[in-house]
PDB file of C-alpha atoms in Angstrom:
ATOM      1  CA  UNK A   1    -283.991  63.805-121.301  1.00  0.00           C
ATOM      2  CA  UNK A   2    -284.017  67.295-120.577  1.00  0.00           C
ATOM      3  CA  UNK A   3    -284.005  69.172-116.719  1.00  0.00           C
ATOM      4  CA  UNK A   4    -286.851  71.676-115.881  1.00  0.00           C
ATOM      5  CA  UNK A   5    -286.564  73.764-113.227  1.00  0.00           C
ATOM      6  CA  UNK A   6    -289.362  72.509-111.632  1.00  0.00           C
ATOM      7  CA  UNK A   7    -287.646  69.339-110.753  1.00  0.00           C
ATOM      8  CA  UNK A   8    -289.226  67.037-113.343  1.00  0.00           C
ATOM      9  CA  UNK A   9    -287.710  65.916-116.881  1.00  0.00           C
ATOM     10  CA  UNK A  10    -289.387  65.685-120.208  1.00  0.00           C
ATOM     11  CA  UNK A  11    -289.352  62.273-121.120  1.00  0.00           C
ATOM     12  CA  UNK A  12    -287.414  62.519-124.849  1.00  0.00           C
ATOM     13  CA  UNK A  13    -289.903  59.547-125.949  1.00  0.00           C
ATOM     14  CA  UNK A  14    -293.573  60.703-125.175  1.00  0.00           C
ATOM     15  CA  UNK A  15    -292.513  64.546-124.499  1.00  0.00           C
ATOM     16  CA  UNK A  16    -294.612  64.471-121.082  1.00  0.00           C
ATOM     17  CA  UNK A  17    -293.326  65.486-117.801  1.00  0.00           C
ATOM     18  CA  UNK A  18    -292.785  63.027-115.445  1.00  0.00           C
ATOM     19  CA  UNK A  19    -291.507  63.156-111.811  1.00  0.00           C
ATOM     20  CA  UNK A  20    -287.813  61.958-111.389  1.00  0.00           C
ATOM     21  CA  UNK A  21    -288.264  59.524-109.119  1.00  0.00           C
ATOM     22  CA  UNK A  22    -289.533  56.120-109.908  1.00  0.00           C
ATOM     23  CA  UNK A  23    -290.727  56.418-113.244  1.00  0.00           C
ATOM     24  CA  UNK A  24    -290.216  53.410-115.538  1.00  0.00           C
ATOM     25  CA  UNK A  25    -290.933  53.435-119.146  1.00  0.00           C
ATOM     26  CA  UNK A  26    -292.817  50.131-120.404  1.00  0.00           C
ATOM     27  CA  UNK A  27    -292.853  48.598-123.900  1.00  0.00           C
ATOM     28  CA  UNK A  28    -296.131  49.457-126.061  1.00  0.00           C
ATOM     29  CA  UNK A  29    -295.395  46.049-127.692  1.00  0.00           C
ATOM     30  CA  UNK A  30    -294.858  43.000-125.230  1.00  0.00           C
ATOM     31  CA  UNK A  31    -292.008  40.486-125.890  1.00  0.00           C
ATOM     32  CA  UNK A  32    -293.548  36.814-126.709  1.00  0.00           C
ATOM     33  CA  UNK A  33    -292.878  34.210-123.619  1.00  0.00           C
ATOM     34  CA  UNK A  34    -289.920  32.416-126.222  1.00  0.00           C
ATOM     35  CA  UNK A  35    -288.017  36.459-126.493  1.00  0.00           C
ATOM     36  CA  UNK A  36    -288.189  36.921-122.787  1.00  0.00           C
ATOM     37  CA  UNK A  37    -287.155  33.542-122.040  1.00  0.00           C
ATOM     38  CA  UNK A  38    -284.110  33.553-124.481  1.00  0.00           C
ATOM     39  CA  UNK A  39    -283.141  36.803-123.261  1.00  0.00           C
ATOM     40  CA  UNK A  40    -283.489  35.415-119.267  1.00  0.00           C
ATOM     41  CA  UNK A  41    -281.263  32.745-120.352  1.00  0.00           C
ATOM     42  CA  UNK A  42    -278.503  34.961-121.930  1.00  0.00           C
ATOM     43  CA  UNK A  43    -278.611  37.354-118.667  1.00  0.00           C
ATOM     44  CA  UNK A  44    -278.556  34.297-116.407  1.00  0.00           C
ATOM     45  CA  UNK A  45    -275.359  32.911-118.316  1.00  0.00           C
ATOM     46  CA  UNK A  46    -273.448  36.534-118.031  1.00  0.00           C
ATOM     47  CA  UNK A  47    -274.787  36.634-114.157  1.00  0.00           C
ATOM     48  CA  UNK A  48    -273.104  32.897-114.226  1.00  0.00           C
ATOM     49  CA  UNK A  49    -269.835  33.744-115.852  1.00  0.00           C
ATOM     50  CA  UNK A  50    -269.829  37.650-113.231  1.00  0.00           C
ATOM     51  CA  UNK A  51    -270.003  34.520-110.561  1.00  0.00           C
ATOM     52  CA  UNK A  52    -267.314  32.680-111.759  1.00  0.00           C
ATOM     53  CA  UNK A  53    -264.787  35.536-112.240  1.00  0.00           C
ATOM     54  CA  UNK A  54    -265.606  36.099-108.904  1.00  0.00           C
ATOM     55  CA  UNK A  55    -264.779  32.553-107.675  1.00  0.00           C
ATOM     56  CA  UNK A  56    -261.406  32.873-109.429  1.00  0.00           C
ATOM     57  CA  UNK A  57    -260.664  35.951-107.299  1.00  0.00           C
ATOM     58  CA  UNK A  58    -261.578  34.269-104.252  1.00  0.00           C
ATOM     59  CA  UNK A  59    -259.183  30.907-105.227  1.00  0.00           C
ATOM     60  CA  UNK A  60    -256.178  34.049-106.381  1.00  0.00           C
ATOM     61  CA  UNK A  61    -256.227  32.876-110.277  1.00  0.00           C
ATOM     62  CA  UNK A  62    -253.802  33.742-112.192  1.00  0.00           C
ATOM     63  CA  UNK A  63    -254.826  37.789-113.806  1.00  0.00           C
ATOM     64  CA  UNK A  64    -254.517  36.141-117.139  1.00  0.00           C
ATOM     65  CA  UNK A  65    -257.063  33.640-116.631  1.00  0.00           C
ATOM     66  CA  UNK A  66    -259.426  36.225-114.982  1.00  0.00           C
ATOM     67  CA  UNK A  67    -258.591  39.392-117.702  1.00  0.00           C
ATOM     68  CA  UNK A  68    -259.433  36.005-120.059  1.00  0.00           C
ATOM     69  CA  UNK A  69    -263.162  35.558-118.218  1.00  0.00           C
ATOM     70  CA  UNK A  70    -263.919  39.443-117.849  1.00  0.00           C
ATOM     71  CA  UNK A  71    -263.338  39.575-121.807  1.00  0.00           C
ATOM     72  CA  UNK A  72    -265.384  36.760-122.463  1.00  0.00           C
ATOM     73  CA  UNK A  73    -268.694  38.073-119.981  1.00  0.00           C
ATOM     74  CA  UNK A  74    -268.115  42.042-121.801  1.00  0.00           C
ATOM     75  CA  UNK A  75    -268.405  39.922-125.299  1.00  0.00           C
ATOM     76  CA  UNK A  76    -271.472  38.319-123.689  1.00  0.00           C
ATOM     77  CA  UNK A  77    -273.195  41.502-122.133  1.00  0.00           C
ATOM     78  CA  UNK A  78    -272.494  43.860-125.452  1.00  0.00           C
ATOM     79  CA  UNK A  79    -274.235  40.725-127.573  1.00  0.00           C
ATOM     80  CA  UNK A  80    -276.962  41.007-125.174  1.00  0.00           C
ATOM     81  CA  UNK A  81    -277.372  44.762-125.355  1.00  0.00           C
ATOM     82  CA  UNK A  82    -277.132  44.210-129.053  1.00  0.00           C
ATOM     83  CA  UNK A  83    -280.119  41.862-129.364  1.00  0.00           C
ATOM     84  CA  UNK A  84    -282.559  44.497-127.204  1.00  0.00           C
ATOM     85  CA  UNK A  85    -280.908  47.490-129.478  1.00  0.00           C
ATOM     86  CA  UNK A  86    -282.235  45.822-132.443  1.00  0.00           C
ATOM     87  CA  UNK A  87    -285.766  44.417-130.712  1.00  0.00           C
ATOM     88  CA  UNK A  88    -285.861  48.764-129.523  1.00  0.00           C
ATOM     89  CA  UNK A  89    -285.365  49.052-133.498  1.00  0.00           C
ATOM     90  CA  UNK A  90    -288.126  46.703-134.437  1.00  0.00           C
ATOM     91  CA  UNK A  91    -290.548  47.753-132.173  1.00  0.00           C
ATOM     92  CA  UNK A  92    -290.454  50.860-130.306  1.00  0.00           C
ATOM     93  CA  UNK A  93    -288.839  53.126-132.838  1.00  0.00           C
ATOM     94  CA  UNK A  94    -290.946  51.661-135.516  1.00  0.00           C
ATOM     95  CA  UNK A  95    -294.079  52.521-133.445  1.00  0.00           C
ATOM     96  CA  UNK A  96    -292.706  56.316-132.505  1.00  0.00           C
ATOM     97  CA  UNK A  97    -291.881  57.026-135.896  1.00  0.00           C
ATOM     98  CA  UNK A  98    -295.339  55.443-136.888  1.00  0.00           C
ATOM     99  CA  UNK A  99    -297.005  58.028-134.680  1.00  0.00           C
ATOM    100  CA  UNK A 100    -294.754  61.033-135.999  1.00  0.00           C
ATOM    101  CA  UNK A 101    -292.498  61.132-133.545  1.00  0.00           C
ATOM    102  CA  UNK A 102    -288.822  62.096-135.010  1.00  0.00           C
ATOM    103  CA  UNK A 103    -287.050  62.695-132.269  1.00  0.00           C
ATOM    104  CA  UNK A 104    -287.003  58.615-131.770  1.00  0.00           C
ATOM    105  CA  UNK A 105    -284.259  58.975-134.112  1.00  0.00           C
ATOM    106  CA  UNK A 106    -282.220  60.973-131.656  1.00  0.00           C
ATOM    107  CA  UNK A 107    -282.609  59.283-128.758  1.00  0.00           C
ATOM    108  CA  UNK A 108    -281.882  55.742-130.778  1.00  0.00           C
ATOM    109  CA  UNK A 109    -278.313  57.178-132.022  1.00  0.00           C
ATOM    110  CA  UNK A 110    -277.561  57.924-127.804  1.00  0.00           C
ATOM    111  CA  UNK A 111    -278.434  54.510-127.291  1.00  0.00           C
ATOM    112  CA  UNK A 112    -276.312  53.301-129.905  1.00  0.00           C
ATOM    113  CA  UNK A 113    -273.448  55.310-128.911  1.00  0.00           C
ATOM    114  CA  UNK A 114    -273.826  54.006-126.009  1.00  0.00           C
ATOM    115  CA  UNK A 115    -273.021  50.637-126.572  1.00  0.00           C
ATOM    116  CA  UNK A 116    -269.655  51.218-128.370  1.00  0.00           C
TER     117      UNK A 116
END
């Protein structure tokens, strides 16, 4: 997403200006009640495991049992980011590039990048 001088951004996925603050981009194509509950669960397991790291800090754990926990929750939260990349993939892109939009492609490559 690009600056303006006009202090709004061009949104990189529908190419309209919108205002900085507050906007929230929503999914053209709703997740089914079983996706949105499966992905609930895996967040609410990562927000357990954040909670139990933090727990072991509290009790003074040894660092090797703690380094041990915060490897296990990053496994857990880049799985997680990997199952909405590839839902983004299914849905979203598929739709952009449906309706000729090629910078999609762009924006999907950040996003990967991002996950390394």
């Amino acid at each position: 997403m690009s600056e303006t001088g006009d202090n709004k951004f061009e949104s990189s996925i529908s190419g309209q200006k919108e205002e900085k603050c507050g906007c929230i981009h929503t999914k053209h194509t709703p997740r089914s009640d079983e996706q949105l509950k499966q992905l609930q669960n895996r967040l609410s397991r990562i927000t357990g495991q954040l909670g139990g790291i933090g727990r072991m800090l509290e009790e003074n754990r040894y660092c090797g049992d703690i380094l041990t926990q915060v490897a296990a929750a990053q496994s857990a939260l880049q799985s997680f980011g990997h199952v909405i990349l590839q839902e983004h993939m299914e849905t979203c892109v598929v739709e952009e590039v449906k309706n000729g939009n090629r910078q999609i492609m762009q924006e999907t490559m950040e996003l990967v990048k991002k996950l390394k």
